[in-house]
mmCIF file of C-alpha atoms in Angstrom:
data_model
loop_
_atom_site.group_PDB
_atom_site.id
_atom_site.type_symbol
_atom_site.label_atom_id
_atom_site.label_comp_id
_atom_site.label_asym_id
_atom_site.label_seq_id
_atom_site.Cartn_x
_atom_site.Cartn_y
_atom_site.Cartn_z
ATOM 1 C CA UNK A 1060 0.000 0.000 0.000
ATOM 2 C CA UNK A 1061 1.125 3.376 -0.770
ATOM 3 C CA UNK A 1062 0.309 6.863 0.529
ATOM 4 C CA UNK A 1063 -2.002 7.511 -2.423
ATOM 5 C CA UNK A 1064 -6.111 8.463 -1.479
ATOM 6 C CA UNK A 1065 -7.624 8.385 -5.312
ATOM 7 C CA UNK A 1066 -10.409 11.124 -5.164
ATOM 8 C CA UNK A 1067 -12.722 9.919 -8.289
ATOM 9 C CA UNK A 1068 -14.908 13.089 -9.791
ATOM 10 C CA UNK A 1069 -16.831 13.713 -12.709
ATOM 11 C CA UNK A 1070 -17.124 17.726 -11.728
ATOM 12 C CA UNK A 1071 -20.676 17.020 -10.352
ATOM 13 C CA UNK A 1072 -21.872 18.434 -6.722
ATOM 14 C CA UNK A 1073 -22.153 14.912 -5.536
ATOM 15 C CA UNK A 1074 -18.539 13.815 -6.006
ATOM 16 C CA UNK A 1075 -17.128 16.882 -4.307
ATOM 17 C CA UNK A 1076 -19.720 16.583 -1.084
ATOM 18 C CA UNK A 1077 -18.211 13.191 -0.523
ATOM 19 C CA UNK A 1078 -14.859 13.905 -1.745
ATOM 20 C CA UNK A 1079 -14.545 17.239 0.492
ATOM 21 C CA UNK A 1080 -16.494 14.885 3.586
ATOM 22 C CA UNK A 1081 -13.783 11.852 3.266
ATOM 23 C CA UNK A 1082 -10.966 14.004 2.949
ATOM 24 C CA UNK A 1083 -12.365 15.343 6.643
ATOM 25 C CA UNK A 1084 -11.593 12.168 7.850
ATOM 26 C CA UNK A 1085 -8.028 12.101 6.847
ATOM 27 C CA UNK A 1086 -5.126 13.988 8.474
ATOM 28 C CA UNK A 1087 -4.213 15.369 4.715
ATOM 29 C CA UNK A 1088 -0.489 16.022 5.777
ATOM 30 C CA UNK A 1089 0.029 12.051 5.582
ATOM 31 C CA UNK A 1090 -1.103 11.463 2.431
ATOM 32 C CA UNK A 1091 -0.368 12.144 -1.156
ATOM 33 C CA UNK A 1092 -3.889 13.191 -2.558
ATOM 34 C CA UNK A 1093 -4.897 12.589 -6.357
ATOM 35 C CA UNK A 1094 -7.464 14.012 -8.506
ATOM 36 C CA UNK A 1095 -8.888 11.537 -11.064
ATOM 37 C CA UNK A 1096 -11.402 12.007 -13.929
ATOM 38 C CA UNK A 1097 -12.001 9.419 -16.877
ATOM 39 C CA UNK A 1098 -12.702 9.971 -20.120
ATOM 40 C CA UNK A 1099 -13.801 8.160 -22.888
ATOM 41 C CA UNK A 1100 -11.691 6.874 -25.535
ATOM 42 C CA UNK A 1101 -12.299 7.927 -29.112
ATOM 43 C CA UNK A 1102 -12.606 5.518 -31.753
ATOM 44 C CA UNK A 1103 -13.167 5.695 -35.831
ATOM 45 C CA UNK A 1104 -16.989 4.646 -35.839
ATOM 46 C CA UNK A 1105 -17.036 2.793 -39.528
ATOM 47 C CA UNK A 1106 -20.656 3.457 -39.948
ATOM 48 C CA UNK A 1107 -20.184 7.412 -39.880
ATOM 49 C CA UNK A 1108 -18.884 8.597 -43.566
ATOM 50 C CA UNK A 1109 -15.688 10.587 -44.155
ATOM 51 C CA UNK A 1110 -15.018 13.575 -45.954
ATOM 52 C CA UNK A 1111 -13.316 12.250 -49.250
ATOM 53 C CA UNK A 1112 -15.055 11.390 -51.882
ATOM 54 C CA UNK A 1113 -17.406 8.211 -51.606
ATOM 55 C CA UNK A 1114 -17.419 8.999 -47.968
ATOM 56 C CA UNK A 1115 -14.472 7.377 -47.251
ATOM 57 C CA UNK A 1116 -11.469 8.814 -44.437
ATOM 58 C CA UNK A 1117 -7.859 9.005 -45.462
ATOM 59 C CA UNK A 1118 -5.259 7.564 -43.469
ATOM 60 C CA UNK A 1119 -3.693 11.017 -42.430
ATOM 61 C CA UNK A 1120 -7.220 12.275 -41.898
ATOM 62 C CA UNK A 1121 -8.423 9.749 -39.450
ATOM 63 C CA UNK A 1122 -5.118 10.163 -37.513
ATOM 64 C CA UNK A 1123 -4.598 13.757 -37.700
ATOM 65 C CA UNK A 1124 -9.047 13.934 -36.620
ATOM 66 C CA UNK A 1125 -8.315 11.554 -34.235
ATOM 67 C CA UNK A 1126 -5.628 12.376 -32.464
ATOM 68 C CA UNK A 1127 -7.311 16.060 -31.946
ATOM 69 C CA UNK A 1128 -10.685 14.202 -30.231
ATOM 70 C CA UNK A 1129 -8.747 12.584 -28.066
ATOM 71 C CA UNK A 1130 -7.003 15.300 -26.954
ATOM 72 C CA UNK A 1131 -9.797 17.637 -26.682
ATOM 73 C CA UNK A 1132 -11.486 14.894 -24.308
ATOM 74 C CA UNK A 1133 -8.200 14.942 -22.157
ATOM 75 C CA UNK A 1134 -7.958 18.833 -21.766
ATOM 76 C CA UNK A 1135 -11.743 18.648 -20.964
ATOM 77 C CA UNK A 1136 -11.294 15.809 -18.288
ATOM 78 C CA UNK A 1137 -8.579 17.976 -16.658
ATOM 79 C CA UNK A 1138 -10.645 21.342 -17.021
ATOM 80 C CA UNK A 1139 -13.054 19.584 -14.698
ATOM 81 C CA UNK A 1140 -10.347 17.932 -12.325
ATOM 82 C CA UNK A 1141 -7.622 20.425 -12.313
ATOM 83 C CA UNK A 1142 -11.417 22.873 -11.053
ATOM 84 C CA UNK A 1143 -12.232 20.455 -8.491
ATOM 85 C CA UNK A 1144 -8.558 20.634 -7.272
ATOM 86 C CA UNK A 1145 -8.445 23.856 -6.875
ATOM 87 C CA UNK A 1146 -11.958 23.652 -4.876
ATOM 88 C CA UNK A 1147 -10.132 21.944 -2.690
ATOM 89 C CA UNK A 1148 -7.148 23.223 -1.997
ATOM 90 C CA UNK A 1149 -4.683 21.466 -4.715
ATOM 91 C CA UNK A 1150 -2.411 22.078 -7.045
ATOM 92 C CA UNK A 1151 -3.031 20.858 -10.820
ATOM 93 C CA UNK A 1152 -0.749 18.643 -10.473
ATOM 94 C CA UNK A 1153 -2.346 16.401 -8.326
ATOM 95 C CA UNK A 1154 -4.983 15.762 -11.122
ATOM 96 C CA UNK A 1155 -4.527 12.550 -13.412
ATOM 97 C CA UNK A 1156 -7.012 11.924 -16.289
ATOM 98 C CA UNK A 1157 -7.604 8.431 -17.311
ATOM 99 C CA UNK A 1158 -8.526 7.240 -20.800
ATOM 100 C CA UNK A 1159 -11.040 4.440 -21.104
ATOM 101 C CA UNK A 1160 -14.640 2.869 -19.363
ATOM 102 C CA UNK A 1161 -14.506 4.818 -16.280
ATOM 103 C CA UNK A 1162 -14.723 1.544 -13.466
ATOM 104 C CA UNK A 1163 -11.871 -0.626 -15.356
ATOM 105 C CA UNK A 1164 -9.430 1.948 -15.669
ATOM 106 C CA UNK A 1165 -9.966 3.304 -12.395
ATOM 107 C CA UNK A 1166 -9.415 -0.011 -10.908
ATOM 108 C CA UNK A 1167 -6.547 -0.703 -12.716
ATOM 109 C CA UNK A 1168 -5.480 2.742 -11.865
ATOM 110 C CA UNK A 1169 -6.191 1.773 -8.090
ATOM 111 C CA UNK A 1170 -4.134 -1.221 -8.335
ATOM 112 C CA UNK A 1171 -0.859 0.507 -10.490
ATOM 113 C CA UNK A 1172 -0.476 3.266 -7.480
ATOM 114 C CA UNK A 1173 -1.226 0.686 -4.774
ATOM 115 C CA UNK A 1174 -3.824 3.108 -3.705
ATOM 116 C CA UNK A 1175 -4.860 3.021 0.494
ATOM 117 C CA UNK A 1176 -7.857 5.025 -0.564
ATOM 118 C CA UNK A 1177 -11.026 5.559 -2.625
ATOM 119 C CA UNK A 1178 -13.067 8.428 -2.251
ATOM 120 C CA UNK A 1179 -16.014 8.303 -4.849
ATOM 121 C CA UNK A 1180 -19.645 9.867 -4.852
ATOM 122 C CA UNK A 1181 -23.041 8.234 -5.015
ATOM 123 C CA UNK A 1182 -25.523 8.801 -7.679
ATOM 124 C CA UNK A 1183 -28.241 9.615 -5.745
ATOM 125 C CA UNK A 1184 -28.692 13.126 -3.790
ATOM 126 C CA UNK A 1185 -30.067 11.812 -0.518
ATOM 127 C CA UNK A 1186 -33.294 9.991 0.293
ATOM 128 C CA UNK A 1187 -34.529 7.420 -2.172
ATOM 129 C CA UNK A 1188 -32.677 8.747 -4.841
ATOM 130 C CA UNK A 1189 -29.610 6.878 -2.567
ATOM 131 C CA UNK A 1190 -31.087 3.865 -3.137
ATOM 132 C CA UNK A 1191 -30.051 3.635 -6.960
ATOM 133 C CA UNK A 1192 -26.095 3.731 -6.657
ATOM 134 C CA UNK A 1193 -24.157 4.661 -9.798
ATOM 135 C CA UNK A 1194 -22.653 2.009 -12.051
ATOM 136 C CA UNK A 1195 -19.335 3.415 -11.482
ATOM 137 C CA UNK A 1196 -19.498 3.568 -7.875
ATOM 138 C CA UNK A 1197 -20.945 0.249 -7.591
ATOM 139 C CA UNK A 1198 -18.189 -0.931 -9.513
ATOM 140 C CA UNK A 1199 -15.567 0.204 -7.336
ATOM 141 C CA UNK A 1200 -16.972 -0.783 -4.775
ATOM 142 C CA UNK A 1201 -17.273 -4.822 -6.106
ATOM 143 C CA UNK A 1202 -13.385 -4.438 -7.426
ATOM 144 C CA UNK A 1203 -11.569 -1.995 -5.979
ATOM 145 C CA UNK A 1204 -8.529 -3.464 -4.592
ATOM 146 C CA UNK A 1205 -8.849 -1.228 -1.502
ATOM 147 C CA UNK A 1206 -11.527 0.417 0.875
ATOM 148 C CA UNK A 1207 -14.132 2.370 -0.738
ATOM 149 C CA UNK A 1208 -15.603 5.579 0.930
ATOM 150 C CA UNK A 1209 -18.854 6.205 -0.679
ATOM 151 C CA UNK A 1210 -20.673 9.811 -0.213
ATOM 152 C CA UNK A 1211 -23.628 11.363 -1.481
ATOM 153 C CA UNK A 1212 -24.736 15.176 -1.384
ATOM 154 C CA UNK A 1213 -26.752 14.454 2.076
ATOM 155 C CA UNK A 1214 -23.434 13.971 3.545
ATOM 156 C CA UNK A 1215 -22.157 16.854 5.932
ATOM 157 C CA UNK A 1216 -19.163 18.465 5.472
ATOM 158 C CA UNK A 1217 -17.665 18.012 7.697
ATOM 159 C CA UNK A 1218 -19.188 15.157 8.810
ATOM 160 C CA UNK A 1219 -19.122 14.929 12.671
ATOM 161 C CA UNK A 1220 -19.747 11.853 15.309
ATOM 162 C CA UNK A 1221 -17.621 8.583 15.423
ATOM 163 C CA UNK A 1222 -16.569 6.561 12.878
ATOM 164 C CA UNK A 1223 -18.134 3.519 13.366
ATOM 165 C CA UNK A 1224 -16.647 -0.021 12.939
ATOM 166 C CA UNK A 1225 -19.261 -2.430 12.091
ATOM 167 C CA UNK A 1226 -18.288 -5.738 13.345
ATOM 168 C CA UNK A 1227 -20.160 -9.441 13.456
ATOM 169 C CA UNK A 1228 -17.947 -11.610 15.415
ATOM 170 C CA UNK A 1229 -15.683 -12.454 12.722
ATOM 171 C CA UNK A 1230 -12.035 -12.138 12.383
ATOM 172 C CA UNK A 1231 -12.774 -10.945 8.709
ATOM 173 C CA UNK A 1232 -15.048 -7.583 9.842
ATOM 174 C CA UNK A 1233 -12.279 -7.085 12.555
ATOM 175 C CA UNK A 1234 -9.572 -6.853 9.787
ATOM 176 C CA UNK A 1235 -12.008 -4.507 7.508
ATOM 177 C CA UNK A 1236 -11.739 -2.135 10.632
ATOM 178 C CA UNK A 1237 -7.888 -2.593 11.169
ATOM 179 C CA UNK A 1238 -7.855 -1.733 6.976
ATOM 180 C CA UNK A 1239 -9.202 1.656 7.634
ATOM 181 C CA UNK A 1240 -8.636 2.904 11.080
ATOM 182 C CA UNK A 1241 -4.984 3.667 10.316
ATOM 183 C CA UNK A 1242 -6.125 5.899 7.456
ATOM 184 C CA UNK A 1243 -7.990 7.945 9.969
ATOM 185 C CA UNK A 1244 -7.241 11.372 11.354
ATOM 186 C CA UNK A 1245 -5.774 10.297 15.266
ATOM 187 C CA UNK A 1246 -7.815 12.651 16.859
ATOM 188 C CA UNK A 1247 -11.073 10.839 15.714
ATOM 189 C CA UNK A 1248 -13.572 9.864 17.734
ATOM 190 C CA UNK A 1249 -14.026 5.885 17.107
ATOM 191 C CA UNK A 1250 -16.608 3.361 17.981
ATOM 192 C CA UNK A 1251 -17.664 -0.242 17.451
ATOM 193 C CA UNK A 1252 -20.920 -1.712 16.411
ATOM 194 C CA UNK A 1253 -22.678 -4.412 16.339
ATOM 195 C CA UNK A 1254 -26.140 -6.352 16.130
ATOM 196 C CA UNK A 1255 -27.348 -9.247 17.964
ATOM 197 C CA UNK A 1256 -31.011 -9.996 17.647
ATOM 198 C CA UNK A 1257 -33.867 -9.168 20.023
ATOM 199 C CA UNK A 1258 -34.510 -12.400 22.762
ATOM 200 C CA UNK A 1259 -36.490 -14.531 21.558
ATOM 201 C CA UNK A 1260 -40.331 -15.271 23.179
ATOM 202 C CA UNK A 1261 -39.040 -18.730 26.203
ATOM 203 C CA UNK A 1262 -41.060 -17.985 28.753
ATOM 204 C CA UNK A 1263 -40.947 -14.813 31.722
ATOM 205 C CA UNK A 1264 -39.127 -14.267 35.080
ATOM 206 C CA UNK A 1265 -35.526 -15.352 35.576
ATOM 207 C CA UNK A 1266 -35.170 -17.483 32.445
ATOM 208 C CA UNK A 1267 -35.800 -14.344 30.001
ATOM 209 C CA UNK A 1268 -33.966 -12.011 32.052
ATOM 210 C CA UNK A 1269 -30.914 -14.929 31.591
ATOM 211 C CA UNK A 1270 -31.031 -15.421 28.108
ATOM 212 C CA UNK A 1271 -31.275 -11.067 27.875
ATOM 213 C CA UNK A 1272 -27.976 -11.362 29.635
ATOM 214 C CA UNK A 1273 -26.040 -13.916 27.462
ATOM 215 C CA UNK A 1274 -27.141 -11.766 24.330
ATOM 216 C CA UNK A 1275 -25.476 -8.367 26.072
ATOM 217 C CA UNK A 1276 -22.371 -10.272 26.871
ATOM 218 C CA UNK A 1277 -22.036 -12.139 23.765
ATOM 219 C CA UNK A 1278 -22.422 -8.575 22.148
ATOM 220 C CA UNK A 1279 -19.759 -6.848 24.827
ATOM 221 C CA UNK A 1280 -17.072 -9.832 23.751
ATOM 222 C CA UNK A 1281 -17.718 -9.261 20.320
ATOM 223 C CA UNK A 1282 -17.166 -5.669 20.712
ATOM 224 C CA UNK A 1283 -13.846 -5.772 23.417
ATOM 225 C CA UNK A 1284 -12.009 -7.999 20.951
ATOM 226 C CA UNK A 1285 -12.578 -5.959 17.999
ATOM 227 C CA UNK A 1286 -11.374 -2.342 20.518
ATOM 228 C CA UNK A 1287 -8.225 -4.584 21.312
ATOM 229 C CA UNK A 1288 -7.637 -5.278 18.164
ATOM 230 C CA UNK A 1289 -8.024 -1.853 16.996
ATOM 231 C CA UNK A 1290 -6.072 -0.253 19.548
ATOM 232 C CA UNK A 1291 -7.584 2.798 19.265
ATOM 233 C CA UNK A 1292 -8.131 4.223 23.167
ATOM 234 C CA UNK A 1293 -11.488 5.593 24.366
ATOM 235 C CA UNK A 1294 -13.368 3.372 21.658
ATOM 236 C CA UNK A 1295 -17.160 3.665 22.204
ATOM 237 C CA UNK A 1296 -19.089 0.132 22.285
ATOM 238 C CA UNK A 1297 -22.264 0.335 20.519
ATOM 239 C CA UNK A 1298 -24.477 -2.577 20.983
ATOM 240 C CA UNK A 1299 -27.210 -2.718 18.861
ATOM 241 C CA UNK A 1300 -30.378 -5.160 18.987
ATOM 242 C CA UNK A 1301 -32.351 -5.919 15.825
ATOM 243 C CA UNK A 1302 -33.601 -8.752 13.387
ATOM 244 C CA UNK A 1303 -31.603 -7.130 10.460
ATOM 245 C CA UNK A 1304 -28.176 -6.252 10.957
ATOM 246 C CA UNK A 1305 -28.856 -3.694 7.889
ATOM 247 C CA UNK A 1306 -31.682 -2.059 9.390
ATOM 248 C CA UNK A 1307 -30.150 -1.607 12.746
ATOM 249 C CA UNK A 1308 -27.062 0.099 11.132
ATOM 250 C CA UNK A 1309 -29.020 2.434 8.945
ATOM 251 C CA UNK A 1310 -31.295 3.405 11.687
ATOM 252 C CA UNK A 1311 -28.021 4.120 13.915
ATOM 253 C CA UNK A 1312 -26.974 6.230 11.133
ATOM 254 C CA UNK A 1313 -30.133 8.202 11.210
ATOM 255 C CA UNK A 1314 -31.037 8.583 14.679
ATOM 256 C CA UNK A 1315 -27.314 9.596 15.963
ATOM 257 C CA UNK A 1316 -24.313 11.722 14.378
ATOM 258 C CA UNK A 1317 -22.092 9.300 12.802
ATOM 259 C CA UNK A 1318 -19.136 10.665 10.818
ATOM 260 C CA UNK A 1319 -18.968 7.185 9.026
ATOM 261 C CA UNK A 1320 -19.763 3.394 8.666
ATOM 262 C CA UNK A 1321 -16.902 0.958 7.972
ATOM 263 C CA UNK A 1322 -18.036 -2.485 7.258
ATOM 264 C CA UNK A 1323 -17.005 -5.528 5.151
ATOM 265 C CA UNK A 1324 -17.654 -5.770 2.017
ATOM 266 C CA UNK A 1325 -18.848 -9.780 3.284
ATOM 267 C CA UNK A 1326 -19.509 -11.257 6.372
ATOM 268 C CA UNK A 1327 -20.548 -14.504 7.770
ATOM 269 C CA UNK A 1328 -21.683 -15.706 5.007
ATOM 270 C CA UNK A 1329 -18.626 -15.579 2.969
ATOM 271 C CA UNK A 1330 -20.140 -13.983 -0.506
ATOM 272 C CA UNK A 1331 -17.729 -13.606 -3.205
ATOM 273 C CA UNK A 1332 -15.540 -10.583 -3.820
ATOM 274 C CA UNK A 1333 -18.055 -9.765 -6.878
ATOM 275 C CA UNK A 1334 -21.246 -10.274 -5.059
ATOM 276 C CA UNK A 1335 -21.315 -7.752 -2.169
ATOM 277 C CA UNK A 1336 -22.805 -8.943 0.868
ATOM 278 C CA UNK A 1337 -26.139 -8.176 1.422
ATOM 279 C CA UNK A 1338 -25.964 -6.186 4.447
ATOM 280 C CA UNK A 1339 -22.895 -3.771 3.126
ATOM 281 C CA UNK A 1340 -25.254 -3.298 0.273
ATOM 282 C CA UNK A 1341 -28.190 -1.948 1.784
ATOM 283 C CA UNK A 1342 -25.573 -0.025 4.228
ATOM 284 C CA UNK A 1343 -24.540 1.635 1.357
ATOM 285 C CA UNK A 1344 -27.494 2.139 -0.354
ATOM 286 C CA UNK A 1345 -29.953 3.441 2.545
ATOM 287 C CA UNK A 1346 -27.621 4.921 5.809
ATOM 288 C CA UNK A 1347 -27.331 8.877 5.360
ATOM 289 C CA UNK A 1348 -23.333 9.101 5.682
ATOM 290 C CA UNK A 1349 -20.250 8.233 4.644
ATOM 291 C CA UNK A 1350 -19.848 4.605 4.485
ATOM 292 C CA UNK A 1351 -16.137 2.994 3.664
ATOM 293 C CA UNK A 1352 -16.559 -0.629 2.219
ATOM 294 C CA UNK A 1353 -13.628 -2.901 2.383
ATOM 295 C CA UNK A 1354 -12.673 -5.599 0.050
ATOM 296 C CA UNK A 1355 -12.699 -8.820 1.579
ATOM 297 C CA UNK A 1356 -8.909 -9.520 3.060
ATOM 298 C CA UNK A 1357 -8.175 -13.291 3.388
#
């Protein structure tokens, strides 16, 4: 991993709300910041007729017309990142423009600078318009080769509250945490979620109150091992109760200030890099904040 945070734009409000909220998170001193933008590449389209006669192109035509549209698109990606630098506070020559279908070459991008960072914007604008993530952003966030910080333009900036750790019991969700923490700002207030589900209906009295108990402590383990592992001091536990992990998450998110989710990008269930787990998805689809997804690390 290098000291590279990729800041992915297309000049639209959304992707500098989440690119100016996750930068908030980051102590910028440490880290080498890029702009990126993507372009298409231009090709000769066979069906379109040239200018000589019988509509045909000549071979220093189509290389001399070519040439210049691909250019042009260049100098227009880096109009739009070298003005969304300068929004926030860098030089032009942080900006890189990228030739090519904007999730592929970003990824391979990614993976070339050994980025530790990806700050991208959602589609939607807030509400259910969240919901419906870009394809680009959903593509990142399926096969980036490192975390993914997600924002949309309901996202505050700055953000304020904890970042919060989202962890199941696994040692996998414990390393997504340890993947991002160190990216953090120190003087960040951290904490460490997670959901165990509401007692079930076996009977009244002692037995319930017992069985209420087990659940709190299974949930307090769960949550010391992940703050040890962290190492972060002053770590807020946040024990959560709920049928759906998801829901309990989102509705965390929108009854409390929380600067940010991190959570696996799988979890028990071990899904496939490709198929994001179901409860990152809806994480990232419905909570109103940042939310960092993290590849799974074997």
């Amino acid at each position: 991993m290098s000291d590279t945070v990729v800041c992915c734009t297309d000049g639209s409000d959304v992707s500098l709300a989440a690119i100016e909220a996750g930068l908030s998170l980051l102590d910028r001193s440490r880290w080498t910041i890029q702009v990126v933008t993507a372009v298409p590449d231009i090709i000769l389209d066979p069906g379109v007729p040239g200018p000589m006669p019988g509509g045909s192109f000549s071979t220093a035509f189509v290389a001399t017309d070519l040439a210049a549209a691909r250019e042009e698109a260049r100098e227009s990606g880096r109009e739009v990142g070298v003005g969304i630098a300068g929004r926030l506070g860098l030089a032009p020559e942080s900006v890189r423009v990228l030739v090519g279908p904007p999730g592929p070459v970003v990824v391979d991008h990614l993976a070339a600078v050994g980025a530790a960072l990806v700050i991208v914007g959602s589609r939607g604008l807030g509400g259910a318009a969240r919901l419906v993530l870009g394809s680009f952003s959903e593509h990142l966030v399926r096969h980036a080769p490192c975390p993914v910080l997600v924002g949309g333009g309901e996202v505050e900036a700055p953000p304020a509250g904890p970042v919060v750790v989202c962890v199941d019991g696994s040692e996998r969700s414990v390393r997504a945490g340890a993947a991002v923490v160190p990216l953090l700002a120190r003087d960040l207030p951290l904490a460490v979620a997670t959901v165990v589900g509401p007692p079930r209906s076996v009977g009244e009295g002692a037995f319930e109150e017992l069985v209420e108990r087990r659940q709190a402590d299974e949930a307090e383990q769960i949550l010391v091992a992940a703050a040890t592992a962290l190492q972060v001091p002053d770590t807020e536990f946040l024990p959560l109760v709920g049928e759906d992990a998801a829901d309990a998450l989102v509705a965390l998110a929108e009854g409390e200030s929380v600067r940010a989710l991190v959570i696996g990008s799988r979890g028990r269930g071990g899904f496939v890099r490709a198929v994001l787990g179901s409860t990152a998805d809806r994480v990232l689809r419905e909570a109103p904040c940042l939310v960092c997804v993290v590849p799974g690390l074997e």
